[in-house]
Amino acid sequence: MDPTTTISWFRRDLRVHDHPALVAASATADRLVPLYVIDPTLIHGRFVSPVRTWFLLESLRALRRSLRERDSDLVVRVGDPRQVVPAVAREVGAGAVHVSRDHAPYGRARDAAVATALAADGTAWHPHRGNLIHEPDEVLTRDGRPFSIYSPFRRAWATLPARDVVPAPDRLPPLPAGMYGTPATGEIPTIAALGLDLDAAVAPSLLPDPGESAARRRLERWAELGVDGYADSRDRMDLVDGTSRLSADLHLGLLSPLEVAVRTSGAGEGRRVFANELAWREFYAHVLAHQPSVRTASFRPDFDSVAWSDDDAAFRAWAAGRTGYPVVDAGMRQLAATGWMHNRARMVVASFLTKHLLIDWRRGEAHFMRHLVDGDIASNNGGWQWAASTGTDPQPYFRIFNPVLQGRRFDPDGAYVRRWVPELAHVPTQRLHGPWEMSSAEQAAAGCRIGSDYPDPIVDHAQARARAIAVYGAARRTS
């Protein structure tokens, strides 16, 4: 009998643990080709991100090491997957290609084209679970429609049975003869070779360790030491270990969301609240799958007519962390340096851009997607539309975060602001979140002159709030 050759095509599932597609491919193959295609459409497309590309490439190197430990290797190609995958299948004589389902609009269109091309060559296409806990066509209302409100979605989602977590294979079928070693397997390029470079503000030592092994260490730490306190710690921007820091791992599939859910399940408020956050991630993925128009338009069409401001100077001040509101500036500087921002800070800075400055949420979405290591189109879009009151389950448009009160509540001792806005390091805590309230003597004592060492607020909170309510209200009345 001729050996059976099968391709396991990796995408946003760069792991060997709990990988149903890899396990299924291994079970039926005499020869296995683990394949990754670096897609220029994603690298250089709508949301170019040097830092996220760096994390991807380094995670691919880690995946290659893991596969080599299992007597295999990672075959890497650069190009359009619609041409590359069928070409590799013909090259190795593959009878089947196994993948984890991709529910994003681009991924679905790409996969449909690849499956059609493979079928023309007689190569089978096998999609599997793995990127989500539950599929978008499974979590539906009683009349078969997708949910547009989170709470009933979560209740329905939580009642569905989940598949079992599958262990990592100890060994994998060998590659076809002649494919071991470079150049046959292909080089994993550097970001410079792809025409990108890390932004000057990025602090490499503060970026997350890439790869599945590092992700599993983060999960282990969180499951053992962090999740039980999550209900109390999750909004505290000053607590280094108050959140899981697993978002980038979930985005690239260094961890499966199912295994994360299983490892963090159990009694206690912290575990219940963390499970809800995993459900939010799935909710936004399902919204994007069912309503791809949210990529560029408001989920709530009545807010498509908001009269957004084109104040480029205000946008630049926000992006640079120079708004004069310490908690906003701390969040934006954390993002630029680390590729990550605390979730409470994300809500505050997004509210500030869309409500205080009345700048289109899409500009903020794009800025985040450039800088976030965990930049996920569905989650990022959902979060921005929530903050802008244009999306699912939005905060009411008249609910506008007061950045001073948010700072005092969720950074009570000022550790977060002092870490990321060092100009304010010696400002007394009672003045830290509103430093313009300092007297001249207090400014001199703190070594921080407002308007010189640190900017005056670029907008007044009360005036900005009144303006936002008026503009949003006008959009509602004219829709």
CSV table of C-alpha atoms in Angstrom, one decimal:
chain,number,residue,atom,x,y,z
A,1,MET,CA,0.0,0.0,0.0
A,2,ASP,CA,1.2,3.5,-0.8
A,3,PRO,CA,1.9,5.6,2.2
A,4,THR,CA,-0.9,8.1,3.1
A,5,THR,CA,0.4,11.7,3.2
A,6,THR,CA,-1.6,14.3,5.1
A,7,ILE,CA,-1.1,18.0,5.7
A,8,SER,CA,-1.9,19.6,9.1
A,9,TRP,CA,-2.2,23.3,8.2
A,10,PHE,CA,-1.6,25.6,11.2
A,11,ARG,CA,-3.1,29.0,11.4
A,12,ARG,CA,-4.3,30.5,14.7
A,13,ASP,CA,-3.6,27.3,16.5
A,14,LEU,CA,0.2,27.3,17.0
A,15,ARG,CA,0.3,24.5,19.6
A,16,VAL,CA,0.5,20.8,20.0
A,17,HIS,CA,-1.7,20.4,23.1
A,18,ASP,CA,-5.5,20.2,22.6
A,19,HIS,CA,-5.2,20.4,18.8
A,20,PRO,CA,-8.0,18.2,17.3
A,21,ALA,CA,-6.9,18.9,13.7
A,22,LEU,CA,-3.3,17.8,14.4
A,23,VAL,CA,-4.4,14.7,16.3
A,24,ALA,CA,-6.9,13.7,13.5
A,25,ALA,CA,-4.3,14.2,10.8
A,26,SER,CA,-1.7,12.2,12.7
A,27,ALA,CA,-4.1,9.3,13.3
A,28,THR,CA,-4.7,8.8,9.6
A,29,ALA,CA,-1.3,9.6,8.1
A,30,ASP,CA,1.8,7.5,7.3
A,31,ARG,CA,3.5,10.8,6.3
A,32,LEU,CA,2.5,14.1,7.9
A,33,VAL,CA,3.4,17.6,6.7
A,34,PRO,CA,2.8,20.3,9.4
A,35,LEU,CA,2.5,23.5,7.4
A,36,TYR,CA,2.3,27.2,8.1
A,37,VAL,CA,1.8,29.8,5.3
A,38,ILE,CA,2.9,33.4,6.1
A,39,ASP,CA,0.2,35.3,4.3
A,40,PRO,CA,1.3,38.8,3.0
A,41,THR,CA,-2.4,39.8,3.0
A,42,LEU,CA,-2.4,39.5,6.8
A,43,ILE,CA,1.1,40.8,7.5
A,44,HIS,CA,0.7,43.9,5.3
A,45,GLY,CA,-3.0,44.3,5.1
A,46,ARG,CA,-5.5,46.5,6.9
A,47,PHE,CA,-4.0,46.3,10.3
A,48,VAL,CA,-0.2,46.1,10.0
A,49,SER,CA,1.4,45.4,13.3
A,50,PRO,CA,5.2,44.9,13.7
A,51,VAL,CA,4.9,43.8,17.3
A,52,ARG,CA,2.2,41.2,16.6
A,53,THR,CA,4.2,39.9,13.6
A,54,TRP,CA,7.2,39.6,15.8
A,55,PHE,CA,5.2,37.5,18.3
A,56,LEU,CA,3.9,35.4,15.5
A,57,LEU,CA,7.3,34.6,14.0
A,58,GLU,CA,8.9,33.8,17.4
A,59,SER,CA,5.9,31.6,18.2
A,60,LEU,CA,6.5,29.8,14.9
A,61,ARG,CA,10.1,29.1,15.9
A,62,ALA,CA,8.8,27.7,19.2
A,63,LEU,CA,6.3,25.5,17.3
A,64,ARG,CA,9.1,24.2,15.0
A,65,ARG,CA,11.1,23.2,18.1
A,66,SER,CA,8.1,21.4,19.6
A,67,LEU,CA,7.5,19.5,16.4
A,68,ARG,CA,11.1,18.6,16.0
A,69,GLU,CA,11.0,17.1,19.6
A,70,ARG,CA,8.2,14.8,18.1
A,71,ASP,CA,10.4,13.7,15.2
A,72,SER,CA,8.7,16.1,12.7
A,73,ASP,CA,9.2,19.7,11.6
A,74,LEU,CA,7.3,22.8,10.5
A,75,VAL,CA,7.2,23.4,6.8
A,76,VAL,CA,7.0,27.2,6.2
A,77,ARG,CA,6.1,29.0,3.1
A,78,VAL,CA,5.4,32.6,2.2
A,79,GLY,CA,2.6,33.5,-0.2
A,80,ASP,CA,-1.1,33.5,-0.8
A,81,PRO,CA,-2.5,30.4,0.9
A,82,ARG,CA,-5.0,29.9,-1.9
A,83,GLN,CA,-2.1,29.1,-4.2
A,84,VAL,CA,0.5,27.8,-1.7
A,85,VAL,CA,-1.6,25.1,0.1
A,86,PRO,CA,-2.8,23.3,-3.1
A,87,ALA,CA,0.7,23.6,-4.5
A,88,VAL,CA,2.3,22.0,-1.4
A,89,ALA,CA,-0.4,19.3,-1.4
A,90,ARG,CA,0.5,18.5,-5.0
A,91,GLU,CA,4.2,18.5,-4.2
A,92,VAL,CA,3.9,16.0,-1.4
A,93,GLY,CA,1.0,14.0,-2.9
A,94,ALA,CA,-1.3,14.8,0.1
A,95,GLY,CA,-4.6,13.1,0.1
A,96,ALA,CA,-6.1,15.3,2.8
A,97,VAL,CA,-5.6,18.7,4.6
A,98,HIS,CA,-6.7,19.1,8.2
A,99,VAL,CA,-7.4,22.5,9.7
A,100,SER,CA,-8.9,24.2,12.8
A,101,ARG,CA,-12.0,26.2,11.6
A,102,ASP,CA,-11.5,29.9,11.1
A,103,HIS,CA,-14.7,31.9,11.6
A,104,ALA,CA,-13.5,35.3,10.7
A,105,PRO,CA,-14.7,36.7,7.3
A,106,TYR,CA,-11.2,36.7,5.6
A,107,GLY,CA,-10.5,33.2,7.0
A,108,ARG,CA,-13.8,31.8,5.8
A,109,ALA,CA,-13.3,33.2,2.3
A,110,ARG,CA,-9.7,32.0,2.1
A,111,ASP,CA,-10.6,28.5,3.3
A,112,ALA,CA,-13.5,28.2,0.8
A,113,ALA,CA,-11.1,29.0,-2.0
A,114,VAL,CA,-8.4,26.5,-0.7
A,115,ALA,CA,-11.0,23.8,-0.3
A,116,THR,CA,-12.3,24.3,-3.8
A,117,ALA,CA,-8.8,24.2,-5.3
A,118,LEU,CA,-7.9,21.0,-3.3
A,119,ALA,CA,-11.1,19.3,-4.4
A,120,ALA,CA,-10.2,19.9,-8.0
A,121,ASP,CA,-7.0,17.8,-7.3
A,122,GLY,CA,-8.9,15.2,-5.4
A,123,THR,CA,-7.5,16.3,-2.0
A,124,ALA,CA,-10.0,16.1,0.9
A,125,TRP,CA,-10.6,19.1,3.2
A,126,HIS,CA,-11.2,18.4,6.9
A,127,PRO,CA,-12.1,21.3,9.2
A,128,HIS,CA,-12.1,20.7,13.0
A,129,ARG,CA,-13.0,22.4,16.2
A,130,GLY,CA,-10.2,24.1,18.2
A,131,ASN,CA,-10.3,27.9,17.9
A,132,LEU,CA,-13.4,28.4,19.9
A,133,ILE,CA,-15.2,26.4,22.6
A,134,HIS,CA,-18.5,26.5,20.8
A,135,GLU,CA,-19.1,27.2,17.1
A,136,PRO,CA,-21.1,30.2,15.8
A,137,ASP,CA,-23.8,27.9,14.3
A,138,GLU,CA,-24.3,26.2,17.7
A,139,VAL,CA,-25.2,29.2,19.9
A,140,LEU,CA,-28.5,30.5,18.6
A,141,THR,CA,-31.8,31.8,19.9
A,142,ARG,CA,-34.8,29.5,20.0
A,143,ASP,CA,-35.8,30.6,16.6
A,144,GLY,CA,-32.4,29.9,15.1
A,145,ARG,CA,-31.0,33.5,15.0
A,146,PRO,CA,-27.6,34.7,16.4
A,147,PHE,CA,-27.6,36.5,19.7
A,148,SER,CA,-27.1,40.2,19.7
A,149,ILE,CA,-27.1,40.6,23.5
A,150,TYR,CA,-24.4,39.1,25.7
A,151,SER,CA,-26.3,37.8,28.8
A,152,PRO,CA,-28.7,35.4,26.9
A,153,PHE,CA,-25.7,34.4,24.7
A,154,ARG,CA,-23.7,33.5,27.8
A,155,ARG,CA,-26.6,31.5,29.3
A,156,ALA,CA,-27.1,29.5,26.1
A,157,TRP,CA,-23.3,29.1,25.6
A,158,ALA,CA,-22.7,27.8,29.1
A,159,THR,CA,-25.3,25.0,28.7
A,160,LEU,CA,-23.8,23.4,25.7
A,161,PRO,CA,-21.6,20.3,26.1
A,162,ALA,CA,-18.0,20.8,25.2
A,163,ARG,CA,-15.7,18.3,23.5
A,164,ASP,CA,-12.9,16.6,25.6
A,165,VAL,CA,-9.4,18.2,25.8
A,166,VAL,CA,-7.1,16.1,23.7
A,167,PRO,CA,-3.5,15.4,24.8
A,168,ALA,CA,-0.5,16.4,22.8
A,169,PRO,CA,0.9,13.6,20.7
A,170,ASP,CA,4.2,12.1,21.9
A,171,ARG,CA,5.4,11.4,18.4
A,172,LEU,CA,4.2,12.5,14.9
A,173,PRO,CA,4.3,10.6,11.6
A,174,PRO,CA,7.5,11.5,9.7
A,175,LEU,CA,7.7,14.0,6.9
A,176,PRO,CA,7.9,12.7,3.4
A,177,ALA,CA,11.3,11.7,2.3
A,178,GLY,CA,13.5,14.6,1.3
A,179,MET,CA,11.6,17.2,3.3
A,180,TYR,CA,13.8,17.2,6.4
A,181,GLY,CA,16.0,20.2,7.0
A,182,THR,CA,16.3,23.5,5.1
A,183,PRO,CA,15.8,24.5,2.4
A,184,ALA,CA,13.0,21.9,2.1
A,185,THR,CA,11.2,23.0,5.2
A,186,GLY,CA,11.7,26.7,4.6
A,187,GLU,CA,13.1,29.5,6.7
A,188,ILE,CA,11.1,31.4,9.3
A,189,PRO,CA,11.9,35.1,8.3
A,190,THR,CA,12.6,37.9,10.6
A,191,ILE,CA,10.2,40.9,10.8
A,192,ALA,CA,12.9,42.9,9.0
A,193,ALA,CA,12.8,40.4,6.1
A,194,LEU,CA,9.1,41.0,5.9
A,195,GLY,CA,9.7,44.8,5.6
A,196,LEU,CA,8.7,45.6,9.2
A,197,ASP,CA,10.5,46.9,12.3
A,198,LEU,CA,9.4,47.3,15.9
A,199,ASP,CA,8.3,50.8,16.8
A,200,ALA,CA,10.8,52.9,18.7
A,201,ALA,CA,8.7,53.1,21.8
A,202,VAL,CA,8.6,49.3,22.2
A,203,ALA,CA,10.6,47.9,25.1
A,204,PRO,CA,11.6,44.4,24.0
A,205,SER,CA,12.1,43.2,27.6
A,206,LEU,CA,8.5,44.0,28.4
A,207,LEU,CA,7.0,42.0,25.5
A,208,PRO,CA,5.5,38.6,26.4
A,209,ASP,CA,7.6,35.5,26.0
A,210,PRO,CA,6.4,33.9,22.7
A,211,GLY,CA,5.5,30.3,22.0
A,212,GLU,CA,3.4,27.5,23.5
A,213,SER,CA,5.6,26.6,26.4
A,214,ALA,CA,5.7,30.2,27.7
A,215,ALA,CA,1.9,30.3,27.2
A,216,ARG,CA,1.4,27.1,29.2
A,217,ARG,CA,3.6,28.5,32.0
A,218,ARG,CA,1.3,31.6,32.1
A,219,LEU,CA,-1.8,29.4,32.2
A,220,GLU,CA,-0.3,27.3,35.0
A,221,ARG,CA,0.5,30.4,37.1
A,222,TRP,CA,-2.9,31.9,36.5
A,223,ALA,CA,-4.8,28.7,37.3
A,224,GLU,CA,-2.8,28.1,40.5
A,225,LEU,CA,-2.2,31.6,41.8
A,226,GLY,CA,-4.4,34.2,40.1
A,227,VAL,CA,-7.9,33.2,39.0
A,228,ASP,CA,-9.4,32.8,42.5
A,229,GLY,CA,-8.9,36.5,43.2
A,230,TYR,CA,-9.9,37.7,39.7
A,231,ALA,CA,-13.3,39.1,40.7
A,232,ASP,CA,-11.5,41.5,43.1
A,233,SER,CA,-8.4,42.2,41.1
A,234,ARG,CA,-9.5,42.4,37.5
A,235,ASP,CA,-10.2,46.2,37.5
A,236,ARG,CA,-7.2,47.2,39.4
A,237,MET,CA,-4.7,48.8,36.9
A,238,ASP,CA,-2.0,48.9,39.6
A,239,LEU,CA,-1.9,45.2,40.2
A,240,VAL,CA,0.7,43.5,38.0
A,241,ASP,CA,-0.9,40.0,38.4
A,242,GLY,CA,-4.5,41.0,38.6
A,243,THR,CA,-5.4,39.6,35.2
A,244,SER,CA,-4.4,36.5,33.3
A,245,ARG,CA,-2.3,38.0,30.5
A,246,LEU,CA,-3.4,35.1,28.3
A,247,SER,CA,-5.0,37.3,25.6
A,248,ALA,CA,-2.1,37.0,23.1
A,249,ASP,CA,-1.8,33.3,23.7
A,250,LEU,CA,-5.5,32.8,22.9
A,251,HIS,CA,-5.3,35.1,19.9
A,252,LEU,CA,-2.6,32.9,18.2
A,253,GLY,CA,-3.9,29.7,19.7
A,254,LEU,CA,-0.8,29.0,21.8
A,255,LEU,CA,-3.5,27.8,24.2
A,256,SER,CA,-6.8,26.4,23.3
A,257,PRO,CA,-9.7,28.3,24.8
A,258,LEU,CA,-11.3,25.0,25.9
A,259,GLU,CA,-8.2,24.0,27.9
A,260,VAL,CA,-8.1,27.5,29.5
A,261,ALA,CA,-11.7,27.1,30.5
A,262,VAL,CA,-11.2,23.6,31.9
A,263,ARG,CA,-8.0,24.6,33.8
A,264,THR,CA,-9.7,27.6,35.4
A,265,SER,CA,-13.1,26.1,36.1
A,266,GLY,CA,-14.5,25.4,39.6
A,267,ALA,CA,-16.2,27.0,42.5
A,268,GLY,CA,-15.6,30.6,43.5
A,269,GLU,CA,-16.5,34.1,42.3
A,270,GLY,CA,-13.1,34.6,40.6
A,271,ARG,CA,-13.5,31.5,38.5
A,272,ARG,CA,-17.1,32.4,37.6
A,273,VAL,CA,-16.1,35.9,36.5
A,274,PHE,CA,-13.2,34.7,34.5
A,275,ALA,CA,-15.4,32.2,32.7
A,276,ASN,CA,-17.7,35.1,31.8
A,277,GLU,CA,-14.7,36.8,30.2
A,278,LEU,CA,-14.0,33.8,28.0
A,279,ALA,CA,-17.6,33.9,27.0
A,280,TRP,CA,-17.3,37.5,26.0
A,281,ARG,CA,-14.4,36.6,23.8
A,282,GLU,CA,-16.5,34.0,22.1
A,283,PHE,CA,-19.5,36.3,21.9
A,284,TYR,CA,-17.5,38.9,19.9
A,285,ALA,CA,-16.2,36.1,17.6
A,286,HIS,CA,-19.7,35.0,16.9
A,287,VAL,CA,-20.9,38.5,16.3
A,288,LEU,CA,-18.2,39.0,13.7
A,289,ALA,CA,-19.0,35.6,12.1
A,290,HIS,CA,-22.7,36.4,11.8
A,291,GLN,CA,-22.4,40.1,11.0
A,292,PRO,CA,-19.1,40.8,9.2
A,293,SER,CA,-20.3,44.4,8.4
A,294,VAL,CA,-19.2,45.4,12.0
A,295,ARG,CA,-15.6,45.5,10.6
A,296,THR,CA,-16.4,48.9,9.1
A,297,ALA,CA,-19.9,49.9,10.3
A,298,SER,CA,-21.7,50.3,13.6
A,299,PHE,CA,-23.5,47.3,14.9
A,300,ARG,CA,-26.3,49.8,15.8
A,301,PRO,CA,-27.0,51.7,12.5
A,302,ASP,CA,-28.6,54.6,14.4
A,303,PHE,CA,-25.2,55.7,15.4
A,304,ASP,CA,-23.7,55.7,11.9
A,305,SER,CA,-24.6,59.4,11.7
A,306,VAL,CA,-22.6,60.5,14.7
A,307,ALA,CA,-20.8,63.8,13.7
A,308,TRP,CA,-17.3,62.7,14.6
A,309,SER,CA,-14.5,65.2,14.9
A,310,ASP,CA,-11.5,65.3,12.6
A,311,ASP,CA,-9.2,66.9,15.2
A,312,ASP,CA,-5.9,65.3,14.3
A,313,ALA,CA,-4.0,67.2,17.0
A,314,ALA,CA,-6.2,65.7,19.6
A,315,PHE,CA,-5.8,62.2,18.2
A,316,ARG,CA,-2.0,62.6,18.2
A,317,ALA,CA,-2.1,63.7,21.8
A,318,TRP,CA,-4.2,60.7,22.8
A,319,ALA,CA,-2.0,58.3,20.8
A,320,ALA,CA,1.2,59.7,22.4
A,321,GLY,CA,-0.2,59.7,26.0
A,322,ARG,CA,-0.2,63.5,26.2
A,323,THR,CA,-3.8,64.3,27.0
A,324,GLY,CA,-3.2,65.8,30.5
A,325,TYR,CA,-5.4,63.0,32.0
A,326,PRO,CA,-2.9,60.8,33.8
A,327,VAL,CA,-4.8,57.5,33.7
A,328,VAL,CA,-5.5,57.9,30.0
A,329,ASP,CA,-1.8,58.8,29.3
A,330,ALA,CA,-0.6,55.8,31.4
A,331,GLY,CA,-2.7,53.4,29.4
A,332,MET,CA,-1.5,54.7,26.0
A,333,ARG,CA,2.1,54.7,27.0
A,334,GLN,CA,1.8,51.1,28.4
A,335,LEU,CA,0.4,50.1,25.1
A,336,ALA,CA,3.2,51.6,23.1
A,337,ALA,CA,5.9,50.1,25.2
A,338,THR,CA,4.5,46.6,25.9
A,339,GLY,CA,2.0,45.8,23.2
A,340,TRP,CA,-0.6,45.3,25.9
A,341,MET,CA,-2.9,47.5,28.0
A,342,HIS,CA,-5.0,46.6,31.1
A,343,ASN,CA,-8.6,46.0,30.2
A,344,ARG,CA,-9.9,48.8,32.5
A,345,ALA,CA,-7.5,51.2,30.9
A,346,ARG,CA,-8.7,50.1,27.5
A,347,MET,CA,-12.2,51.0,28.4
A,348,VAL,CA,-11.1,54.4,29.8
A,349,VAL,CA,-8.9,55.4,26.9
A,350,ALA,CA,-11.5,54.3,24.4
A,351,SER,CA,-14.3,56.2,26.1
A,352,PHE,CA,-12.0,59.2,26.2
A,353,LEU,CA,-11.3,59.1,22.5
A,354,THR,CA,-14.9,58.6,21.4
A,355,LYS,CA,-16.7,60.7,24.0
A,356,HIS,CA,-14.3,63.3,25.3
A,357,LEU,CA,-12.7,63.9,21.9
A,358,LEU,CA,-15.6,62.7,19.7
A,359,ILE,CA,-13.1,60.9,17.4
A,360,ASP,CA,-14.4,58.0,15.3
A,361,TRP,CA,-14.0,54.6,17.1
A,362,ARG,CA,-12.5,53.2,13.9
A,363,ARG,CA,-9.4,55.4,14.3
A,364,GLY,CA,-8.9,54.0,17.8
A,365,GLU,CA,-9.6,50.5,16.7
A,366,ALA,CA,-6.8,50.8,14.0
A,367,HIS,CA,-4.3,52.3,16.5
A,368,PHE,CA,-4.9,49.4,18.9
A,369,MET,CA,-4.6,46.9,16.1
A,370,ARG,CA,-1.2,48.3,15.2
A,371,HIS,CA,0.2,48.1,18.8
A,372,LEU,CA,-1.5,45.2,20.5
A,373,VAL,CA,0.3,41.9,20.6
A,374,ASP,CA,-3.1,40.4,21.3
A,375,GLY,CA,-4.8,42.4,18.5
A,376,ASP,CA,-7.8,40.2,17.7
A,377,ILE,CA,-10.2,41.7,15.1
A,378,ALA,CA,-13.4,40.4,16.8
A,379,SER,CA,-12.5,41.3,20.4
A,380,ASN,CA,-10.9,44.6,19.5
A,381,ASN,CA,-13.8,45.7,17.3
A,382,GLY,CA,-16.4,44.5,19.9
A,383,GLY,CA,-14.6,46.4,22.7
A,384,TRP,CA,-14.3,49.6,20.7
A,385,GLN,CA,-17.9,49.6,19.6
A,386,TRP,CA,-19.0,48.9,23.2
A,387,ALA,CA,-17.0,51.9,24.4
A,388,ALA,CA,-18.4,54.1,21.6
A,389,SER,CA,-22.0,53.0,22.3
A,390,THR,CA,-22.3,51.8,18.7
A,391,GLY,CA,-22.1,48.0,19.3
A,392,THR,CA,-23.7,45.1,21.1
A,393,ASP,CA,-24.5,45.5,24.7
A,394,PRO,CA,-23.1,49.1,24.6
A,395,GLN,CA,-22.7,51.3,27.5
A,396,PRO,CA,-25.4,54.0,27.1
A,397,TYR,CA,-24.1,57.0,25.1
A,398,PHE,CA,-24.6,59.3,28.1
A,399,ARG,CA,-22.4,57.1,30.3
A,400,ILE,CA,-19.1,58.7,30.0
A,401,PHE,CA,-16.1,57.6,32.1
A,402,ASN,CA,-14.6,60.4,34.2
A,403,PRO,CA,-10.9,59.6,33.9
A,404,VAL,CA,-10.1,61.3,37.3
A,405,LEU,CA,-12.6,59.2,39.2
A,406,GLN,CA,-11.6,56.0,37.2
A,407,GLY,CA,-8.0,56.6,38.3
A,408,ARG,CA,-8.8,57.2,41.9
A,409,ARG,CA,-10.9,54.1,42.1
A,410,PHE,CA,-8.8,51.6,40.1
A,411,ASP,CA,-5.3,53.1,40.7
A,412,PRO,CA,-5.9,54.3,44.3
A,413,ASP,CA,-2.2,54.6,45.3
A,414,GLY,CA,-1.1,55.9,41.9
A,415,ALA,CA,1.3,53.0,41.1
A,416,TYR,CA,0.0,52.5,37.6
A,417,VAL,CA,0.3,56.2,36.7
A,418,ARG,CA,3.7,56.7,38.3
A,419,ARG,CA,5.0,53.6,36.4
A,420,TRP,CA,4.0,54.9,33.0
A,421,VAL,CA,4.0,58.7,33.5
A,422,PRO,CA,7.2,59.3,35.3
A,423,GLU,CA,6.8,63.1,35.1
A,424,LEU,CA,4.1,62.7,37.8
A,425,ALA,CA,6.2,60.4,40.0
A,426,HIS,CA,6.4,62.9,42.9
A,427,VAL,CA,2.9,64.3,42.7
A,428,PRO,CA,1.0,63.6,46.0
A,429,THR,CA,-1.5,60.8,45.6
A,430,GLN,CA,-4.4,63.0,46.4
A,431,ARG,CA,-3.5,65.2,43.4
A,432,LEU,CA,-2.1,62.5,41.1
A,433,HIS,CA,-5.2,61.9,39.0
A,434,GLY,CA,-6.0,65.6,38.7
A,435,PRO,CA,-2.5,67.2,38.7
A,436,TRP,CA,-3.8,70.5,37.3
A,437,GLU,CA,-5.4,71.0,40.8
A,438,MET,CA,-2.0,71.5,42.3
A,439,SER,CA,-1.0,74.9,43.5
A,440,SER,CA,2.2,76.5,42.1
A,441,ALA,CA,3.9,75.6,45.3
A,442,GLU,CA,2.8,72.0,45.1
A,443,GLN,CA,3.9,71.8,41.4
A,444,ALA,CA,7.3,73.1,42.4
A,445,ALA,CA,7.6,70.6,45.3
A,446,ALA,CA,6.6,67.8,42.9
A,447,GLY,CA,9.1,68.9,40.2
A,448,CYS,CA,6.2,69.0,37.7
A,449,ARG,CA,5.0,72.2,36.1
A,450,ILE,CA,1.6,71.6,34.5
A,451,GLY,CA,1.6,73.0,31.0
A,452,SER,CA,5.4,72.5,30.8
A,453,ASP,CA,6.6,69.2,32.3
A,454,TYR,CA,3.2,67.6,31.9
A,455,PRO,CA,0.4,69.0,29.6
A,456,ASP,CA,-2.8,70.8,30.7
A,457,PRO,CA,-5.9,68.7,30.0
A,458,ILE,CA,-6.7,69.0,26.3
A,459,VAL,CA,-10.4,69.1,27.1
A,460,ASP,CA,-12.5,69.9,30.1
A,461,HIS,CA,-14.4,66.8,31.3
A,462,ALA,CA,-17.7,68.5,32.0
A,463,GLN,CA,-17.7,70.4,28.7
A,464,ALA,CA,-16.7,67.3,26.7
A,465,ARG,CA,-19.4,65.2,28.4
A,466,ALA,CA,-22.1,67.8,27.5
A,467,ARG,CA,-20.9,68.0,23.9
A,468,ALA,CA,-20.8,64.2,23.5
A,469,ILE,CA,-24.4,63.8,24.9
A,470,ALA,CA,-25.6,66.5,22.5
A,471,VAL,CA,-23.9,65.0,19.4
A,472,TYR,CA,-25.0,61.4,20.2
A,473,GLY,CA,-28.5,62.6,20.9
A,474,ALA,CA,-28.6,64.4,17.6
A,475,ALA,CA,-27.5,61.2,15.8
A,476,ARG,CA,-30.3,59.3,17.5
A,477,ARG,CA,-32.9,61.8,16.5
A,478,THR,CA,-31.9,61.9,12.9
A,479,SER,CA,-31.5,58.2,12.4
